[in-house]
C-alpha positions as semicolon CSV with decimal commas, in nm:
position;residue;x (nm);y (nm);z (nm)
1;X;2,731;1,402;-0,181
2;X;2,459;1,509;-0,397
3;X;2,078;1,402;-0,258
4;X;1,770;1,509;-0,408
5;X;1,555;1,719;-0,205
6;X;1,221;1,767;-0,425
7;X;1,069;1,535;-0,647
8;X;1,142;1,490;-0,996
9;X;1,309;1,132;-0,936
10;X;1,126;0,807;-1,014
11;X;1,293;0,474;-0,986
12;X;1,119;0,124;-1,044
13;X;1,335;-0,190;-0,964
14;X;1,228;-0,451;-1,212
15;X;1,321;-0,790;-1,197
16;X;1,184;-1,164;-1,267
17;X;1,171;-1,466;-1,109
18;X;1,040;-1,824;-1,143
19;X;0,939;-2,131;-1,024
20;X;0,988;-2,517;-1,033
21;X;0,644;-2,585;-1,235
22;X;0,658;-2,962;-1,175
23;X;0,642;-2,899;-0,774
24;X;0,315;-2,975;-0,707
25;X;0,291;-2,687;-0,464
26;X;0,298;-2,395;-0,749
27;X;0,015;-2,342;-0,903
28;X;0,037;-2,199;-1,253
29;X;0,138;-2,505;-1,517
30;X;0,281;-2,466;-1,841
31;X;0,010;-2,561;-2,015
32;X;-0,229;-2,194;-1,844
33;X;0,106;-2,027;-1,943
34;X;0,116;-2,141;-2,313
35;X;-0,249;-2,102;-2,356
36;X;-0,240;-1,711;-2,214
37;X;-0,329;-1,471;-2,454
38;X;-0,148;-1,103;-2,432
39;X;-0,430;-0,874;-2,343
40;X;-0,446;-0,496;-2,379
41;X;-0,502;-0,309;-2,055
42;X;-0,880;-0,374;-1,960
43;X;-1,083;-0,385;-1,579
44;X;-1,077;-0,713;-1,456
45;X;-1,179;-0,813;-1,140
46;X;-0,854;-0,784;-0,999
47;X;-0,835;-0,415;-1,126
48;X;-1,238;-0,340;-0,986
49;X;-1,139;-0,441;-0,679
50;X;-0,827;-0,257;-0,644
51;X;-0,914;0,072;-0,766
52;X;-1,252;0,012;-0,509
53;X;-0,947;-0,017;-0,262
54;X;-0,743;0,244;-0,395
55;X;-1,063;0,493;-0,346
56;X;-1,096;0,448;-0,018
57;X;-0,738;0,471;0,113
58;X;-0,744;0,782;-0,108
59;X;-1,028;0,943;0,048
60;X;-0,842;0,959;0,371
61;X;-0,516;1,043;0,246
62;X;-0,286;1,298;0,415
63;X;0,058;1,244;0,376
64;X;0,060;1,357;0,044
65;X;0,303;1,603;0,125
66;X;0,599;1,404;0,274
67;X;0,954;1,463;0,144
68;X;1,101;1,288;-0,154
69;X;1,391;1,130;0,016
70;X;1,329;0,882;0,335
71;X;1,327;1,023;0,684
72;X;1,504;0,714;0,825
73;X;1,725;0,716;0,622
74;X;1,717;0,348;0,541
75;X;1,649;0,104;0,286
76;X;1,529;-0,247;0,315
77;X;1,551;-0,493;0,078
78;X;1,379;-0,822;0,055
79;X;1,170;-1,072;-0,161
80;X;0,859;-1,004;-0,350
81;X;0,724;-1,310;-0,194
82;X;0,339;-1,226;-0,120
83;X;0,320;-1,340;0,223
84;X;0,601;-1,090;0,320
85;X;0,460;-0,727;0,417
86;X;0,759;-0,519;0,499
87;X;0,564;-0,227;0,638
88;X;0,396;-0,464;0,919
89;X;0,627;-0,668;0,983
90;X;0,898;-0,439;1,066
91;X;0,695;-0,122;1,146
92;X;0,781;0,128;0,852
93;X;0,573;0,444;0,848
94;X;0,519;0,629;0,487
95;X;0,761;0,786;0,402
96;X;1,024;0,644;0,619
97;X;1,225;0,406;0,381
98;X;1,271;0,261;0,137
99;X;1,181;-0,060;0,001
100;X;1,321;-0,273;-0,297
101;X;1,172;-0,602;-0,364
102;X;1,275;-0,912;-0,612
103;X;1,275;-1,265;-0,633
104;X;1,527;-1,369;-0,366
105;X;1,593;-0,992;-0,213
106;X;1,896;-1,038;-0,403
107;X;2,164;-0,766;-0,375
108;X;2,329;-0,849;-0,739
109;X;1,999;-0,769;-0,872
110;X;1,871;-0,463;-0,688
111;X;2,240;-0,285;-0,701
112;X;2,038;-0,020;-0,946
113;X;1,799;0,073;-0,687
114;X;2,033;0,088;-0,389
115;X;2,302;0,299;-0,588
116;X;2,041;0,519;-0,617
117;X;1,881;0,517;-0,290
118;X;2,231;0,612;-0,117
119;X;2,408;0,821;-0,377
120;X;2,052;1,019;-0,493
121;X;1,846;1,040;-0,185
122;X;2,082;1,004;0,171
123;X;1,964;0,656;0,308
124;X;2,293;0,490;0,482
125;X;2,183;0,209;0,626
126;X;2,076;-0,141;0,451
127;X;1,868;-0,410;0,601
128;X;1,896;-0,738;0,386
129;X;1,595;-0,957;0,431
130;X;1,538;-1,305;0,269
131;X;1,329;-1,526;0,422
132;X;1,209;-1,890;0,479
133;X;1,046;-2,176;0,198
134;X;1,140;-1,878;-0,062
135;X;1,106;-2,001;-0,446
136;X;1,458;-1,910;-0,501
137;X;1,578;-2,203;-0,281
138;X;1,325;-2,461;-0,534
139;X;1,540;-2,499;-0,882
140;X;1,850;-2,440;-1,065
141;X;1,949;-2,201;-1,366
142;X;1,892;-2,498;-1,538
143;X;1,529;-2,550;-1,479
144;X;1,439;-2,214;-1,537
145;X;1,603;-2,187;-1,962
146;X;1,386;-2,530;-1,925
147;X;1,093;-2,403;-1,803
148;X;1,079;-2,083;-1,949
149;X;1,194;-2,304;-2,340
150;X;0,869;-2,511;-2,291
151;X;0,651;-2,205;-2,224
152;X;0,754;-1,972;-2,408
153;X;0,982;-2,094;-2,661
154;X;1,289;-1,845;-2,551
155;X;1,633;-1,871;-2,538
156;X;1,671;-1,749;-2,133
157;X;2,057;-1,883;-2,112
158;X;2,191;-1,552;-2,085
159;X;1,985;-1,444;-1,832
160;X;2,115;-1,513;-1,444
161;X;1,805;-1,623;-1,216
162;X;2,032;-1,582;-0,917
163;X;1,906;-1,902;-0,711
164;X;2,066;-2,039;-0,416
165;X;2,084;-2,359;-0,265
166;X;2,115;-2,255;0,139
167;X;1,945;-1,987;0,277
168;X;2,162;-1,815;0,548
169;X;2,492;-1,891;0,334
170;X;2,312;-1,673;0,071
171;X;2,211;-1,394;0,356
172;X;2,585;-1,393;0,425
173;X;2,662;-1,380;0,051
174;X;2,495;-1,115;-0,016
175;X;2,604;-0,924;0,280
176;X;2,970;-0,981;0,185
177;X;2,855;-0,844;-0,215
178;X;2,728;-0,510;-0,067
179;X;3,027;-0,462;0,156
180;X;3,263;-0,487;-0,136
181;X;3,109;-0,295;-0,386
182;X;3,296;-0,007;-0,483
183;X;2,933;0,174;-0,503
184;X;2,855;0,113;-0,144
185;X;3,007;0,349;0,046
186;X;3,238;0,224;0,393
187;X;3,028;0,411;0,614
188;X;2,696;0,245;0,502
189;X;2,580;0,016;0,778
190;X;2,480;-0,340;0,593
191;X;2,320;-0,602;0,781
192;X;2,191;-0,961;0,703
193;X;1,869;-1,113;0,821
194;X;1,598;-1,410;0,737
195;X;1,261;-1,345;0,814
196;X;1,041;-1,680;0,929
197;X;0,711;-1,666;0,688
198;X;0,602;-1,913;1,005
199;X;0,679;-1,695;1,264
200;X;0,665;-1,363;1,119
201;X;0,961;-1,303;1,311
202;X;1,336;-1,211;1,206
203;X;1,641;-1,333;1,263
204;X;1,998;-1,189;1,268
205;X;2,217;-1,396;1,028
206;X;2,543;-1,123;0,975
């Protein structure tokens, strides 16, 4: 197998996800989204702060000259939910693993990254992590061509959201799409867990 060694590699895992707009517990209503403008890239106060932020951790730095592929030769993947933060809750140094995030830590959805991860840069091992009350468990394909018609006035049909309706059936799911994919190799040691945004604890699920 062929790994990269040095850097010259750069991989971003995009995705999307939504939300059920009429559950009173989300925020953002069509009516901010449709009256949004697009904005050029400008400081905001979001941006002040974090470059503030970003100076300080940079002032400090000195890992800068870890190795492009993780020592631990794992990945973890799991949801971009904002209350989840990998690196604490499960004790991952810089430079250790990696980390792919998307709505739902789905496994259809990051394939790209973890094809990559194994085949490019030696991980072997895959920890899937959804996790409790995610936003993938709140709505239907359905209600997100609806949702995203009345905002935006697009045509989303062909676009899979990849919800699910149970959350350790989807764990398992998942699990079971990694371990037949004829990119994941035998030997690769998958695992399925759900992480409690109550508890902050995991669980073991497969």
């Amino acid at each position: 197998m062929t790994v990269l060694d040095s850097a010259g590699l750069r991989g971003v895992d995009t995705t999307a996800g939504l939300v059920n707009q009429s559950d009173p517990k989300w925020s953002i209503t069509a009516a901010s989204q449709k009256s949004r403008p697009k904005t050029s890239a400008m400081s905001t106060a979001i941006t002040n702060a974090l470059t503030a932020n970003n100076a300080s951790y940079a002032a400090s730095f000195t890992k800068g000259d870890l190795a492009l592929p993780p020592a631990k030769k794992y990945l973890v993947l799991t949801c971009m939910d904002a209350r989840i933060d990998p690196a604490a809750a499960l004790g991952i140094e810089l430079g250790d693993a990696h980390v792919i995030r998307n709505a739902g830590a789905s496994a259809v959805d990051a394939l790209r990254s973890i094809i990559i991860s194994e085949q490019l840069l030696g991980t072997n091992e895959i920890l899937l992590i959804k996790h409790t009350g995610c936003g993938m468990l709140t709505f239907t394909n359905k209600d997100a061509y609806a949702i995203v018609s009345e905002n935006l006035g697009a045509d989303a049909s062909n676009i899979d959201f990849l919800p699910f309706p149970v959350l350790d059936e989807a764990v398992k799911n998942d699990v079971e799409f990694l371990k037949k994919s004829e990119f994941v190799p035998d030997a690769v040691k998958i695992s399925g867990w759900i992480y409690q945004v109550e508890t902050g604890k995991i669980v073991s699920v497969v």
